[in-house]
mmCIF file of C-alpha atoms in Angstrom:
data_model
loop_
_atom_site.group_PDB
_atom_site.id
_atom_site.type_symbol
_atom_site.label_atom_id
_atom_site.label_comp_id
_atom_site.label_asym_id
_atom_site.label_seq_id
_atom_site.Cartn_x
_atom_site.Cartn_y
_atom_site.Cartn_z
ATOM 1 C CA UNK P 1 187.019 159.514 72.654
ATOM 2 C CA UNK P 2 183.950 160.253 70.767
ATOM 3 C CA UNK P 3 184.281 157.924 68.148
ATOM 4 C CA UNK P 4 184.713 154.752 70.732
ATOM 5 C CA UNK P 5 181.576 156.073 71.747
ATOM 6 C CA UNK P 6 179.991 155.923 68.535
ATOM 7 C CA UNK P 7 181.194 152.825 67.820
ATOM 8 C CA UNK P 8 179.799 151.611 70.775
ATOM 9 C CA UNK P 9 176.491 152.943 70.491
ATOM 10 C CA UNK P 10 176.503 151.677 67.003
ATOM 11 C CA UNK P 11 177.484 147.873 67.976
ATOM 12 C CA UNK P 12 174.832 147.903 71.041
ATOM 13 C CA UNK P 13 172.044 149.372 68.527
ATOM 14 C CA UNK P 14 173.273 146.047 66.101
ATOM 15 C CA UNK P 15 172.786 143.583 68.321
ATOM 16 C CA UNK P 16 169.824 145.079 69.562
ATOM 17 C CA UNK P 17 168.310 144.755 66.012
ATOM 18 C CA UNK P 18 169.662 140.775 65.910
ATOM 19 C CA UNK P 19 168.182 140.231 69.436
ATOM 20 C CA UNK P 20 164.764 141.583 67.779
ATOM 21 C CA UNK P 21 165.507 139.606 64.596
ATOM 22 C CA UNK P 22 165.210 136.359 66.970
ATOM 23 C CA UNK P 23 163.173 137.006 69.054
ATOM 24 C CA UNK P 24 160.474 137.687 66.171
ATOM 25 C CA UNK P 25 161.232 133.783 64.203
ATOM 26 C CA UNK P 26 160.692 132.186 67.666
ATOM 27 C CA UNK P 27 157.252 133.972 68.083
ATOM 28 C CA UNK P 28 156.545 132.364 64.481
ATOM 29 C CA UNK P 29 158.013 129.306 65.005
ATOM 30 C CA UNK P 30 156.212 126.541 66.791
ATOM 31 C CA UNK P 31 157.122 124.246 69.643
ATOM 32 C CA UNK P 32 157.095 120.919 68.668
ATOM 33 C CA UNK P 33 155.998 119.732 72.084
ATOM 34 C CA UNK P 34 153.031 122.142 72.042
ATOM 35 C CA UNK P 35 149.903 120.854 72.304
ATOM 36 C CA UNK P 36 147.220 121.997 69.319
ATOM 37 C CA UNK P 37 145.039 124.702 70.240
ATOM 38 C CA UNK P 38 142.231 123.572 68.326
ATOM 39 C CA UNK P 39 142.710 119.949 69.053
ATOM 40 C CA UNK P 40 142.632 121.075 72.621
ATOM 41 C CA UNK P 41 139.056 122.696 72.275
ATOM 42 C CA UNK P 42 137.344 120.014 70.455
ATOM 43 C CA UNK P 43 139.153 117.087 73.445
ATOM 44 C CA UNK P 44 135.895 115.326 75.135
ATOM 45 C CA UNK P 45 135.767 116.934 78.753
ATOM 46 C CA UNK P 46 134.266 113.263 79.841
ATOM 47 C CA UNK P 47 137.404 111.938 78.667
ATOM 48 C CA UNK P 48 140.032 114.010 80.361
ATOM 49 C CA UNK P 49 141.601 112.428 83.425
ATOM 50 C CA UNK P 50 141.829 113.918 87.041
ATOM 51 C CA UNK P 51 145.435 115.617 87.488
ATOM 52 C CA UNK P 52 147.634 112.536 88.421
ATOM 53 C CA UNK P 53 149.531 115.293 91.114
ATOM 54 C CA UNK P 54 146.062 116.375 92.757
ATOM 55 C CA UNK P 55 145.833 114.965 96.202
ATOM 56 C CA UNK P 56 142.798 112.812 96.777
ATOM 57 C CA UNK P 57 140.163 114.415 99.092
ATOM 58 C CA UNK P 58 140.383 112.706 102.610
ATOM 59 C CA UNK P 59 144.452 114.539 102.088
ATOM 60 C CA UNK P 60 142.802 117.853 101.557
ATOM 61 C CA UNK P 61 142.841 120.931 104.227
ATOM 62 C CA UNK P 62 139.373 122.613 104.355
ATOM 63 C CA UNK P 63 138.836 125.639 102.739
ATOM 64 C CA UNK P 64 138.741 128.972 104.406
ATOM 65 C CA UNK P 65 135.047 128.410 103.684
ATOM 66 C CA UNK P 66 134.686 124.883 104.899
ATOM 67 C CA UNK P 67 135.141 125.444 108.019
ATOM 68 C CA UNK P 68 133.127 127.976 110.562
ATOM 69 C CA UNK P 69 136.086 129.631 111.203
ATOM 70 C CA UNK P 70 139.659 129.671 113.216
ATOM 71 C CA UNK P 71 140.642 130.100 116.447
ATOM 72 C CA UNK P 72 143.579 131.275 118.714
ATOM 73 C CA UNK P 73 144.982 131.454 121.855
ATOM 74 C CA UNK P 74 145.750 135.410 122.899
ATOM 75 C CA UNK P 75 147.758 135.600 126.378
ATOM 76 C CA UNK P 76 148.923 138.795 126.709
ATOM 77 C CA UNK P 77 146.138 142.102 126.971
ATOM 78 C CA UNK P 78 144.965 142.975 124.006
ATOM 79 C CA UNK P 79 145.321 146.724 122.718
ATOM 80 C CA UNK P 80 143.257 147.836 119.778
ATOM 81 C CA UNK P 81 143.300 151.600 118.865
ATOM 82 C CA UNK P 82 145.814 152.270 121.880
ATOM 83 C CA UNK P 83 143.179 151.270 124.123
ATOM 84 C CA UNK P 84 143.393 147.763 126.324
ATOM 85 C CA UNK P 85 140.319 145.155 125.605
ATOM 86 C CA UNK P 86 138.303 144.046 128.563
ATOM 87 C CA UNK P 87 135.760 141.710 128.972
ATOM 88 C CA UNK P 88 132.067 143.798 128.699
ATOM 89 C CA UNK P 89 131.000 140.896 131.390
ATOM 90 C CA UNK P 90 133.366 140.671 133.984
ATOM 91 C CA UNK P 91 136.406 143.253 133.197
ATOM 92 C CA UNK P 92 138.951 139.979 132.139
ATOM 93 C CA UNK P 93 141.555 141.906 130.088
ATOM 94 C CA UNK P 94 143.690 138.628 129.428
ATOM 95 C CA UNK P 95 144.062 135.578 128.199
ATOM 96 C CA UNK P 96 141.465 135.779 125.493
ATOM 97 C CA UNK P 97 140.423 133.142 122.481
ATOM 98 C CA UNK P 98 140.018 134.933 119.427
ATOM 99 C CA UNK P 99 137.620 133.966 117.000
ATOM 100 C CA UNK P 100 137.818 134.890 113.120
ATOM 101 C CA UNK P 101 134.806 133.194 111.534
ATOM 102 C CA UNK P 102 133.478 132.802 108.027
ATOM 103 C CA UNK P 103 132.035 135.758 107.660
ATOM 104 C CA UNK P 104 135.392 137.750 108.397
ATOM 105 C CA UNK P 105 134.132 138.974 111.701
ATOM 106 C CA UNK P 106 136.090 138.612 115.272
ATOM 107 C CA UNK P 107 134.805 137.917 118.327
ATOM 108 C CA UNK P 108 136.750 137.511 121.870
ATOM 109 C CA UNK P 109 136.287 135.051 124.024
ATOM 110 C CA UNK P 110 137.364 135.345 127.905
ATOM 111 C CA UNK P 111 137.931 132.933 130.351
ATOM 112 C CA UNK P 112 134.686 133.031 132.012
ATOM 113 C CA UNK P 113 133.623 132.205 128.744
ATOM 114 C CA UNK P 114 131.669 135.669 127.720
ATOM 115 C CA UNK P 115 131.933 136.289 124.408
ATOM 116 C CA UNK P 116 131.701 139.687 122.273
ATOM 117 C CA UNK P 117 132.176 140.989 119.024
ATOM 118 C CA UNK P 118 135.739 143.314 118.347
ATOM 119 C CA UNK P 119 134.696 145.283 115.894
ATOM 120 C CA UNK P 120 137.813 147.017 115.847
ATOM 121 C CA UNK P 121 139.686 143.693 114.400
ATOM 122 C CA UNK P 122 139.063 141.677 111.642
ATOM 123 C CA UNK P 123 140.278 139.139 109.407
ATOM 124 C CA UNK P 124 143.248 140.621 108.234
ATOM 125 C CA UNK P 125 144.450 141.329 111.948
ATOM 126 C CA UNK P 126 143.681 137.596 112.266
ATOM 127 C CA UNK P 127 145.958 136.421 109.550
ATOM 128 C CA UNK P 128 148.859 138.676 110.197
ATOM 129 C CA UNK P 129 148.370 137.408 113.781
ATOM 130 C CA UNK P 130 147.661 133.803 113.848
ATOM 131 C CA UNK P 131 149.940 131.106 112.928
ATOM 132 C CA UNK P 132 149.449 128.282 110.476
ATOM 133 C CA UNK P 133 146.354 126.382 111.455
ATOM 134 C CA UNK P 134 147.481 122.965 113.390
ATOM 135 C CA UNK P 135 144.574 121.026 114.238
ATOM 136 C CA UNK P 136 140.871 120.662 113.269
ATOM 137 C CA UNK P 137 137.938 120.354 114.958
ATOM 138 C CA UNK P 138 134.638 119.293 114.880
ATOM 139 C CA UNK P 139 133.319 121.179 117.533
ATOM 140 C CA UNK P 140 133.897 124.714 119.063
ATOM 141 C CA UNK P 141 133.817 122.682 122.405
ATOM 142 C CA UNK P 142 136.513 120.441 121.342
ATOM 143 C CA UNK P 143 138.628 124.166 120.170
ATOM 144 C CA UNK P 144 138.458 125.517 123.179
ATOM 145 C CA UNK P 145 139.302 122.336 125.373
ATOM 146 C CA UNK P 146 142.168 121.954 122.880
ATOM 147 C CA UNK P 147 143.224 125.736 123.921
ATOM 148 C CA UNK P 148 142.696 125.081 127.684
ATOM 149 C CA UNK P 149 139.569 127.289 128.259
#
């Protein structure tokens, strides 16, 4: 019993040792489809072409900061902190368009259309919240007609 151990040991340490052995003439061995890293450096930069896969601009989506910042449509009440949001204005506690703008804050948006800052949200409660962004527009006007407010 001990000696089928040993013997196992022994062939797992061997081919451990030829595993190494390989591994250490491919590290020294070069690819021969590798580019030259000094022909690489010294390559014009006003020579290199755009990526041929790299969509043209007008194909683009904007940037998180290209645009002023997203927008969705919140239906239900919302509860932040165990506590239910209403409206500072007019004491709406529904039906809400949240705002996540560039600068990572979020702002609330009743129906009435009075609009205040949540400081207990931000843009991480945005992003696990919000879908993929569907539609752009130019205008916050055009937004919120697009969401029905």
């Amino acid at each position: 019993m001990f000696r089928c151990r040993v013997r196992a040991d022994r062939e797992f340490r061997d081919a451990q040792r030829e595993i190494q052995a390989l591994l250490q003439t491919h590290t020294e061995m070069p690819w021969p489809d590798a580019p030259d890293p000094v022909a690489a450096t010294t390559q014009d930069t006003a020579e290199a072409a755009p990526e041929a896969d790299f969509l043209p601009p007008e194909f683009r989506a904007p940037s998180r900061q290209d645009v002023a910042g997203f927008m969705m449509r919140w239906d239900q009440p919302l509860v932040v902190d165990g506590e239910v949001r209403e409206c500072p204005a007019c004491g709406a506690y529904r039906n809400w368009v949240v705002l996540c703008l560039r600068d990572d804050s979020v702002w609330l948006r009743c129906r009435a259309g009075h609009t205040a800052r949540e400081p207990g949200l931000d843009a991480a409660w945005y992003n696990r919240h919000s879908g993929p962004a569907d539609y752009w527009h130019p205008t916050l006007e055009d937004g919120l007609r697009h969401l029905g407010h």
